[in-house]
PDB file of C-alpha atoms in Angstrom:
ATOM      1  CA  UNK A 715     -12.376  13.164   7.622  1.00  0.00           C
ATOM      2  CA  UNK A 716     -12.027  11.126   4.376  1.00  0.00           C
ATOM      3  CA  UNK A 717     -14.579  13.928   2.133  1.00  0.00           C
ATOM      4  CA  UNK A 718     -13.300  15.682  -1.396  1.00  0.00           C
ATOM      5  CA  UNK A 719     -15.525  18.399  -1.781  1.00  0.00           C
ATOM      6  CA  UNK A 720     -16.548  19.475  -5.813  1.00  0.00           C
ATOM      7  CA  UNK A 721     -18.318  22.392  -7.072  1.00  0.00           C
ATOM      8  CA  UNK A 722     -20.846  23.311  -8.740  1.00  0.00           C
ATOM      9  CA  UNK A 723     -22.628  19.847  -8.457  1.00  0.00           C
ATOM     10  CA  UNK A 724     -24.496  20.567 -11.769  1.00  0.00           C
ATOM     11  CA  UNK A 725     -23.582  22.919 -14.455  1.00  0.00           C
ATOM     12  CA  UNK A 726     -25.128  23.716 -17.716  1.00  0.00           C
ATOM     13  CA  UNK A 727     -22.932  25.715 -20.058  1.00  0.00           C
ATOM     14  CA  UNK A 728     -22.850  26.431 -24.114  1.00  0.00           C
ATOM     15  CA  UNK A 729     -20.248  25.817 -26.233  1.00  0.00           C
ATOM     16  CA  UNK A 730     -18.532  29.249 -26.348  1.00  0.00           C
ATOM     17  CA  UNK A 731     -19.045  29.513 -22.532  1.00  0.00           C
ATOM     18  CA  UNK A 732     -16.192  29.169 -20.030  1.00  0.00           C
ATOM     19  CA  UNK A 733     -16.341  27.531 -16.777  1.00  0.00           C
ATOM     20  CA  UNK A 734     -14.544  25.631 -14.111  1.00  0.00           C
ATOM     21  CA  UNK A 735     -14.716  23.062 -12.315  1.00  0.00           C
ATOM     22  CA  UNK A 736     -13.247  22.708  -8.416  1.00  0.00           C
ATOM     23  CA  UNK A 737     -12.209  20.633  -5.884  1.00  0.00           C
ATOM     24  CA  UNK A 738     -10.889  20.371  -2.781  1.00  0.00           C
ATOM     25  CA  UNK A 739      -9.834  17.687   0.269  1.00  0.00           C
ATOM     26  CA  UNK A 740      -8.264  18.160   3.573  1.00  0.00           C
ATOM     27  CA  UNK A 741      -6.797  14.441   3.805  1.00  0.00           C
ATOM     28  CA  UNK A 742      -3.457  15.560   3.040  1.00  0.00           C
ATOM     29  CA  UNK A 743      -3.470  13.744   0.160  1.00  0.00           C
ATOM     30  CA  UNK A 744      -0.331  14.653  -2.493  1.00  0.00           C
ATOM     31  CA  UNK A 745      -2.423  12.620  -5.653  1.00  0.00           C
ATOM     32  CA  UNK A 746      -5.707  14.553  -7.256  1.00  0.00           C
ATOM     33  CA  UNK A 747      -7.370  12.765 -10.304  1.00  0.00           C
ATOM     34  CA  UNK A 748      -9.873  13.859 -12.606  1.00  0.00           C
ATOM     35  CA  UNK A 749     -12.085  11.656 -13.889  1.00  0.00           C
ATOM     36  CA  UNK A 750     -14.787  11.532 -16.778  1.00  0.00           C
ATOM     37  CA  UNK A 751     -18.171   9.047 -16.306  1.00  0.00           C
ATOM     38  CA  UNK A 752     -20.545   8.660 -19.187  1.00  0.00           C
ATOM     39  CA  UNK A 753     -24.222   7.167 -18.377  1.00  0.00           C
ATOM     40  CA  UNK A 754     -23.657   2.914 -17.844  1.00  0.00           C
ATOM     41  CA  UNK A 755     -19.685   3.441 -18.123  1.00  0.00           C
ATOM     42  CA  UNK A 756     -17.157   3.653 -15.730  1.00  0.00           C
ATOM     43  CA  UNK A 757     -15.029   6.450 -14.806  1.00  0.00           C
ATOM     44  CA  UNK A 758     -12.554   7.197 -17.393  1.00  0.00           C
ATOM     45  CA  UNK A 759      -9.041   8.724 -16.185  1.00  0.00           C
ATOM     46  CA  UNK A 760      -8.550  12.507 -17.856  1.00  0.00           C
ATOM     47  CA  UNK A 761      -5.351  13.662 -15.737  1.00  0.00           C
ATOM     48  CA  UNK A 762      -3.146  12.902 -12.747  1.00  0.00           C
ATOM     49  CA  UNK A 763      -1.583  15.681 -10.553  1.00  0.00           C
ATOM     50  CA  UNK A 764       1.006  14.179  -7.945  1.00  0.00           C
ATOM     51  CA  UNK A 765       3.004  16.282  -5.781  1.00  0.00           C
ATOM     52  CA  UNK A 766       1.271  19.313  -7.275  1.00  0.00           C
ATOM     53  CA  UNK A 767       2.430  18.589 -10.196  1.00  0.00           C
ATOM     54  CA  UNK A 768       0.741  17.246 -13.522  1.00  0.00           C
ATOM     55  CA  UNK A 769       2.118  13.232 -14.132  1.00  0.00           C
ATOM     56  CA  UNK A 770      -0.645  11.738 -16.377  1.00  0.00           C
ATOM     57  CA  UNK A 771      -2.540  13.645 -19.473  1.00  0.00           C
ATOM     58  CA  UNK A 772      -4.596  11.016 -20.821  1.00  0.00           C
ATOM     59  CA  UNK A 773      -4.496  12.613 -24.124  1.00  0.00           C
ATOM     60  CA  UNK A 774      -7.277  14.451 -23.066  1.00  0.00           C
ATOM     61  CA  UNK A 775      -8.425  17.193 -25.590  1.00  0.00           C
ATOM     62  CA  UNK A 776      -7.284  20.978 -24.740  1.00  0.00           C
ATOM     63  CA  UNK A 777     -10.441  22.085 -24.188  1.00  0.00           C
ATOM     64  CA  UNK A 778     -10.030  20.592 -20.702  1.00  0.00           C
ATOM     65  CA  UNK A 779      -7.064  22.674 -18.864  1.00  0.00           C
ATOM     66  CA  UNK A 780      -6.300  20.996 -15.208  1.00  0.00           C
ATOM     67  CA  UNK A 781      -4.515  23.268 -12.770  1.00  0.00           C
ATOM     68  CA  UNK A 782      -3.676  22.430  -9.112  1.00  0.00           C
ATOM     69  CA  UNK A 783      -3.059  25.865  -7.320  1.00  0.00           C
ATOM     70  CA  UNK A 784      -1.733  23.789  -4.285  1.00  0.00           C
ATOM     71  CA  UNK A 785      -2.187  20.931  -2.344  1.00  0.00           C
ATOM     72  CA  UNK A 786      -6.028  20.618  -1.627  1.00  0.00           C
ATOM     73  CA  UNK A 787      -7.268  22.229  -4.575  1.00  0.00           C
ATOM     74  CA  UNK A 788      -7.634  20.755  -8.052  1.00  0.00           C
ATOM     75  CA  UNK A 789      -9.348  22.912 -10.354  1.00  0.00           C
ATOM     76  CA  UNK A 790     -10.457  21.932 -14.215  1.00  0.00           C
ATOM     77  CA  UNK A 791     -11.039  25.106 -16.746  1.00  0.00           C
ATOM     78  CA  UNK A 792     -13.625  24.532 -19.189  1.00  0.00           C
ATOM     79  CA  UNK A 793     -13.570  26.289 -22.887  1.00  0.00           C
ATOM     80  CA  UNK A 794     -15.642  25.565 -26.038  1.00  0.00           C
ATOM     81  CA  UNK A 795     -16.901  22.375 -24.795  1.00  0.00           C
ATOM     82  CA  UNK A 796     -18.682  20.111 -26.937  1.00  0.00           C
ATOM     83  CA  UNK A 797     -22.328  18.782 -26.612  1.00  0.00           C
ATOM     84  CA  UNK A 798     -20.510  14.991 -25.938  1.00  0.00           C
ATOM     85  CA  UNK A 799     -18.464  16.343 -23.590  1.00  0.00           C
ATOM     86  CA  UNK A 800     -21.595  16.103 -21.695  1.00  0.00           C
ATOM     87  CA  UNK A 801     -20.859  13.591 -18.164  1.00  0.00           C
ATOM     88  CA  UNK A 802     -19.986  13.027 -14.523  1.00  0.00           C
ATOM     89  CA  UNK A 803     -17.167  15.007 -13.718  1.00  0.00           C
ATOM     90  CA  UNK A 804     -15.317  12.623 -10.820  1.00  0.00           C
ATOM     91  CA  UNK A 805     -12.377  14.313  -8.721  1.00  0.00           C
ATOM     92  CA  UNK A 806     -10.692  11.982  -6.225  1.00  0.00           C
ATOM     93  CA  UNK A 807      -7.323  11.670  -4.821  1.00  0.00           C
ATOM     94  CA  UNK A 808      -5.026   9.170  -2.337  1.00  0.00           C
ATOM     95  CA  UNK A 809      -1.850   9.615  -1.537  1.00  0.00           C
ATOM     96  CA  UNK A 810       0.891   8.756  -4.366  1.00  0.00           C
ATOM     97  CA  UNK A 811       2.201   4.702  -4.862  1.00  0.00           C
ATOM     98  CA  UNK A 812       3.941   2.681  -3.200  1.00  0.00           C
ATOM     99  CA  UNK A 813       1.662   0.924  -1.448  1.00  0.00           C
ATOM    100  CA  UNK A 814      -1.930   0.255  -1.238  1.00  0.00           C
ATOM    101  CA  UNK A 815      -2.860   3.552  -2.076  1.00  0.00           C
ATOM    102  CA  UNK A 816      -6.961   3.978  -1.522  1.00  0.00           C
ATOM    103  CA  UNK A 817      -8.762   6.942  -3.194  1.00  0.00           C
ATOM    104  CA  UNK A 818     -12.223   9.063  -2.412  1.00  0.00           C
ATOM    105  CA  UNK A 819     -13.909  10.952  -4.585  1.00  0.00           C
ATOM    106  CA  UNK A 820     -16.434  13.989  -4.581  1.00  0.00           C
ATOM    107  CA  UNK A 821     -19.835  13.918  -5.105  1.00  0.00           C
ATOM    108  CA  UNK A 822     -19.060  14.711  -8.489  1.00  0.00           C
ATOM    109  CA  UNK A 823     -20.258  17.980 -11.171  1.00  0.00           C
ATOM    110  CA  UNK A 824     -22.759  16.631 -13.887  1.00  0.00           C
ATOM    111  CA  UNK A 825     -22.221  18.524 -16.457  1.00  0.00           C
ATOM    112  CA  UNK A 826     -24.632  19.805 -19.444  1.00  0.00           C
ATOM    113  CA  UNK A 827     -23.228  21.450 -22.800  1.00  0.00           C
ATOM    114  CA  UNK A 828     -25.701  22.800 -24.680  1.00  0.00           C
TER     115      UNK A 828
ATOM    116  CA  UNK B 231      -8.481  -6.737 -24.421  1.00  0.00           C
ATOM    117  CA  UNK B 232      -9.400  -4.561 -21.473  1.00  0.00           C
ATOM    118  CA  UNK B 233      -6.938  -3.923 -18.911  1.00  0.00           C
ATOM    119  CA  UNK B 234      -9.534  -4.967 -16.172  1.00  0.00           C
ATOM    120  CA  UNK B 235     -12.799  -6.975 -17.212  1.00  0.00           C
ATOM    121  CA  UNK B 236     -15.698  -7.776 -15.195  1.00  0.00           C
ATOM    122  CA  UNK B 237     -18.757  -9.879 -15.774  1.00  0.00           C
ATOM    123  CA  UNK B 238     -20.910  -6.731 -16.069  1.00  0.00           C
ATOM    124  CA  UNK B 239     -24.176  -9.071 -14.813  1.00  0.00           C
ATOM    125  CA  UNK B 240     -26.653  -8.186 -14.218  1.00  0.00           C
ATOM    126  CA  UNK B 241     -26.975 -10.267 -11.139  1.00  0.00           C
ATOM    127  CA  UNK B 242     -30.563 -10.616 -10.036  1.00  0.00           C
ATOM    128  CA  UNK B 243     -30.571 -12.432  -6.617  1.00  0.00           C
ATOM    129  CA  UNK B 244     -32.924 -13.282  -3.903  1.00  0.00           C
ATOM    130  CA  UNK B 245     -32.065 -11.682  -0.215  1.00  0.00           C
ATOM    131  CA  UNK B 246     -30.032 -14.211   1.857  1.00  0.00           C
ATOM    132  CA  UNK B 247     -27.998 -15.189  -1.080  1.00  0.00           C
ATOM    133  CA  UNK B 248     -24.631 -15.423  -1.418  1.00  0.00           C
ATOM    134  CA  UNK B 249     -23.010 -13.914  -4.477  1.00  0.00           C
ATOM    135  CA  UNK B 250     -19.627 -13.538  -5.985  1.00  0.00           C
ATOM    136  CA  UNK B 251     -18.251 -11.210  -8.270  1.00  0.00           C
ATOM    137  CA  UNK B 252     -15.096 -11.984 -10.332  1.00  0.00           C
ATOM    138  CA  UNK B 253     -12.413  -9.335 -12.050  1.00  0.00           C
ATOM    139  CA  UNK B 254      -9.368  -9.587 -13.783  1.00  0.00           C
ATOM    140  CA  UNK B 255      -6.941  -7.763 -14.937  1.00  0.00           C
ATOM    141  CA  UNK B 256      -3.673  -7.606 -17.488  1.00  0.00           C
ATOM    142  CA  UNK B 257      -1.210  -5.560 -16.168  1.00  0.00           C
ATOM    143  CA  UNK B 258       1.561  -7.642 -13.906  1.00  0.00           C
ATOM    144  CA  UNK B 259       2.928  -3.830 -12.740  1.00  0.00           C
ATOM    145  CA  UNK B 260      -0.305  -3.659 -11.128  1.00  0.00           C
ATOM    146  CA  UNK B 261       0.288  -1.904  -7.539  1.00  0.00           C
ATOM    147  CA  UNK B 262      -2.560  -1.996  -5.519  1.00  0.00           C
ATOM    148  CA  UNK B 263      -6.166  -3.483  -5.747  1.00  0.00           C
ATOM    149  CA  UNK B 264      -9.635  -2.422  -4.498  1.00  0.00           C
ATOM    150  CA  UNK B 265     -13.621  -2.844  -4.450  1.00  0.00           C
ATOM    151  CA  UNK B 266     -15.413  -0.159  -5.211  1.00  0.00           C
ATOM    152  CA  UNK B 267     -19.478   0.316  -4.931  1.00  0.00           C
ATOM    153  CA  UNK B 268     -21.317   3.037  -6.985  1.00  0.00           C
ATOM    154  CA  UNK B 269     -24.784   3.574  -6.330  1.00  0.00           C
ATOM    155  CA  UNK B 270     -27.261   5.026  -9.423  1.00  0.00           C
ATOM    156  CA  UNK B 271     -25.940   9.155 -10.210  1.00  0.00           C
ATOM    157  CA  UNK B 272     -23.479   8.798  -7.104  1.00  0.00           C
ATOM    158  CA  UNK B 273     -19.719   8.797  -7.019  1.00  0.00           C
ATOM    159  CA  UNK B 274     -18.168   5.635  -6.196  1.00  0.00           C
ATOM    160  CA  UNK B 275     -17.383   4.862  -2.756  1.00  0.00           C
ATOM    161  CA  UNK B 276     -14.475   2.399  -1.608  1.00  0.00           C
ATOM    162  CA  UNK B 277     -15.871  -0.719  -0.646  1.00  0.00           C
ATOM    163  CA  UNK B 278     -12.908  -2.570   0.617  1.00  0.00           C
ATOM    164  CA  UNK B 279      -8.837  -2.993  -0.433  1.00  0.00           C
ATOM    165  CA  UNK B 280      -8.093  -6.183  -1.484  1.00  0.00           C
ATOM    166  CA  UNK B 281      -5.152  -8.060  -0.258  1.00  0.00           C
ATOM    167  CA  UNK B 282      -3.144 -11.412  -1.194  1.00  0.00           C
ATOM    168  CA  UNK B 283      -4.006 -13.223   2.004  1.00  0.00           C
ATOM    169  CA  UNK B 284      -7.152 -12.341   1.579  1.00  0.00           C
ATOM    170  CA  UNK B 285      -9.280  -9.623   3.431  1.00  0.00           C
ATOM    171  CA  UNK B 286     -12.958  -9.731   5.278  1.00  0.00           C
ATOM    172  CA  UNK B 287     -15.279  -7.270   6.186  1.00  0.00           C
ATOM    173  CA  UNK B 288     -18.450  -8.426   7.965  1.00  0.00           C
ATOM    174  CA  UNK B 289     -20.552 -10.098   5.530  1.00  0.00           C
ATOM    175  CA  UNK B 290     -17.881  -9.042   2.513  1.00  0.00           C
ATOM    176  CA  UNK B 291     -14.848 -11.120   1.511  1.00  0.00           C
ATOM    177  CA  UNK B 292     -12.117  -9.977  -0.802  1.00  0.00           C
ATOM    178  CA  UNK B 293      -9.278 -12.566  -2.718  1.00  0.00           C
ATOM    179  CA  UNK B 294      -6.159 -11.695  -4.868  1.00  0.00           C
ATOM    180  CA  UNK B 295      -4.455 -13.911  -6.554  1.00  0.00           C
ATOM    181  CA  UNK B 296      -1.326 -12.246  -8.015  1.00  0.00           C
ATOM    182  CA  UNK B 297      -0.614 -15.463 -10.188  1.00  0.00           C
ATOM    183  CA  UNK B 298      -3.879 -15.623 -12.068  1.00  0.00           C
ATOM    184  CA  UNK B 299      -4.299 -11.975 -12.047  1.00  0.00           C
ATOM    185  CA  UNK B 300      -7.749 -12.520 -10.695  1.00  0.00           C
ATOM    186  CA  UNK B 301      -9.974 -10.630  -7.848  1.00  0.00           C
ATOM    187  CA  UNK B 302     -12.940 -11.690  -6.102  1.00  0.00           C
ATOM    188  CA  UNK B 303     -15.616 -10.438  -4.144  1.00  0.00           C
ATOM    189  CA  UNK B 304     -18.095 -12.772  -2.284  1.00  0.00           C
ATOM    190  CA  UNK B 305     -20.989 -11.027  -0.652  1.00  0.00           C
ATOM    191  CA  UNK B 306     -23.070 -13.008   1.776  1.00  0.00           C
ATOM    192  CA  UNK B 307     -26.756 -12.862   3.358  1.00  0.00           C
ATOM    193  CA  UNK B 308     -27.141 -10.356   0.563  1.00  0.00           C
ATOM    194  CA  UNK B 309     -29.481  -6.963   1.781  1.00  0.00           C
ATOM    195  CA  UNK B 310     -31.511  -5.166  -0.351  1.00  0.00           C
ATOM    196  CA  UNK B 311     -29.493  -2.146  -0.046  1.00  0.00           C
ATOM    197  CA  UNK B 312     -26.605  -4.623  -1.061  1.00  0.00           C
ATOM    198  CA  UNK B 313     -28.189  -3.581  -4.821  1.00  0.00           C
ATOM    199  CA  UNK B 314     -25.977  -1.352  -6.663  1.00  0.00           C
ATOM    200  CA  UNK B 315     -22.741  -1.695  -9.127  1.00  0.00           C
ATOM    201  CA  UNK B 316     -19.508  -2.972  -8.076  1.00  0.00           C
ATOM    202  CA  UNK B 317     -16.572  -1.393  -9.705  1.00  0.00           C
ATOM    203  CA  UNK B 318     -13.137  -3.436  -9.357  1.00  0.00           C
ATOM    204  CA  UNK B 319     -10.535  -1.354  -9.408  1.00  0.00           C
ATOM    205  CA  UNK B 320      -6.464  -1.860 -10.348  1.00  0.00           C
ATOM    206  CA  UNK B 321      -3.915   1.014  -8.808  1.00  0.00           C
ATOM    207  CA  UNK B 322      -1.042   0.532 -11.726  1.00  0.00           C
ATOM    208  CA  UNK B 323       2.132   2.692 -11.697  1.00  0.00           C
ATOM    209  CA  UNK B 324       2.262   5.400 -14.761  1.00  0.00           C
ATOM    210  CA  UNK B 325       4.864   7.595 -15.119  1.00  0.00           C
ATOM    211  CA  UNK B 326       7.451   8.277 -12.458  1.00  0.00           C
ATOM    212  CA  UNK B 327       5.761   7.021  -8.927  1.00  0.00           C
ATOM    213  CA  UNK B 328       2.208   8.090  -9.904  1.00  0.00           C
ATOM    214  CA  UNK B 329      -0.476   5.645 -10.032  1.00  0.00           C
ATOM    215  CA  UNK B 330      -3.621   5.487 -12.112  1.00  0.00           C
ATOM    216  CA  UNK B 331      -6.494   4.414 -10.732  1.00  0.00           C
ATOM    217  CA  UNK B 332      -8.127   1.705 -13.542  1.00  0.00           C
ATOM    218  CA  UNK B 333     -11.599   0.478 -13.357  1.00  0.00           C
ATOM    219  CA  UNK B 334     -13.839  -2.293 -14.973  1.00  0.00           C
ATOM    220  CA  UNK B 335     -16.767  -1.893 -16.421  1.00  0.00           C
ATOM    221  CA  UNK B 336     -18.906  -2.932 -12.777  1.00  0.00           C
ATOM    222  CA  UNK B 337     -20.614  -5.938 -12.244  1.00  0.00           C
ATOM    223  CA  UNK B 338     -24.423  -4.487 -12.155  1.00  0.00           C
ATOM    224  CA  UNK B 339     -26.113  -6.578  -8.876  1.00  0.00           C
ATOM    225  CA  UNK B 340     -30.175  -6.182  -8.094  1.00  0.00           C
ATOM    226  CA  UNK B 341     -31.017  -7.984  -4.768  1.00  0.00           C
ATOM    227  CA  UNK B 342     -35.140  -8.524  -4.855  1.00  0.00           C
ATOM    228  CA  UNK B 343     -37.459  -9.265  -1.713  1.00  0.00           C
TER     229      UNK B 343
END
């Protein structure tokens, strides 16, 4: 079973709303990722949880709070969003380096600030 | 410079043809390699890992070479469903043992009738 579930698959949401975003995989994976895709771009890292814990921030702006409650799940809380904020949301994970290290993703949450 | 650059095409090619995609990238801690595919409004889906002696899946053929920091892809007896964007994709180690996943832009291929 190599499938990382994400809800809501779409999501429209105004800029004082709060929201979040989830994920989950049964792989046994100990890496989650979040990722960010604009229209014509290619996923953009936001943050890397390893072990459960978080390892890379990208400098990603607070408004985006990761939290991984335990292994499988990989949640991102939403808050005062901002109209570009507007994209793909991409969760994937893979088991940590060393080694060739593949990861799957979810289906994704597109996601609409208004 | 980007840390992985691809020819971002498009590649407009007849069914039957053979095509090849070419990535590199600029980090020599660079871990682990891969071919991705991403179809329009999907997620992307692992095409195939990509190994220094070279890897083959049916009518797919991955190269590394760790030297030139350069990755191939070579498609043959392209199918119409072939059409789609290829994302290569870099594993490099960030802090402690983690890795981040980098990708190129994707190399944009239409296969016609």
């Amino acid at each position: 079973d190599t499938e990382v579930t994400q809800t809501p698959k779409h999501l429209v949401m105004g800029m004082t709303n709060k929201k979040s975003l989830k994920c989950e995989q049964h792989m046994g994976h100990r890496a989650m990722y979040w990722y960010k895709q604009k229209a014509k771009k290619p996923p953009e890292l936001m943050f890397v949880y390893s072990y459960e814990k978080l390892s890379i921030n990208e400098s990603v702006p607070s408004r985006f709070s990761p939290e991984c409650p335990n292994s499988s799940l990989l949640n991102l809380h939403l808050h005062a969003l901002q109209p570009e904020d507007s994209a793909l949301y991409l969760c994937a994970s893979s088991q940590p380096l060393p080694g060739q290290r593949e990861a799957f993703f979810g289906q994704g949450t597109r996601l609409t600030v208004v | 410079r980007k840390e992985v650059e691809q020819d971002p095409g498009p590649f407009n090619v007849p069914e039957g043809a053979t095509v090849a995609f070419n990535c590199t990238y600029s980090n020599s801690a660079s871990q682990s390699f891969f071919w991705y595919r991403q179809d329009c409004r999907k997620e992307p889906k692992l095409l195939m890992s990509v190994y220094s002696s070279g890897n083959e899946d049916g009518r797919f053929t991955a190269q590394l070479n760790r030297a030139s920091q350069y990755i191939s892809l070579l498609i043959r007896d392209s199918k119409l469903s072939d059409s789609a964007t290829y994302l290569c994709v870099v594993n490099k180690r960030g802090s402690g043992n983690t890795g981040k996943l980098i990708f190129g832009q994707g190399t944009t291929l239409q296969v016609k009738p």
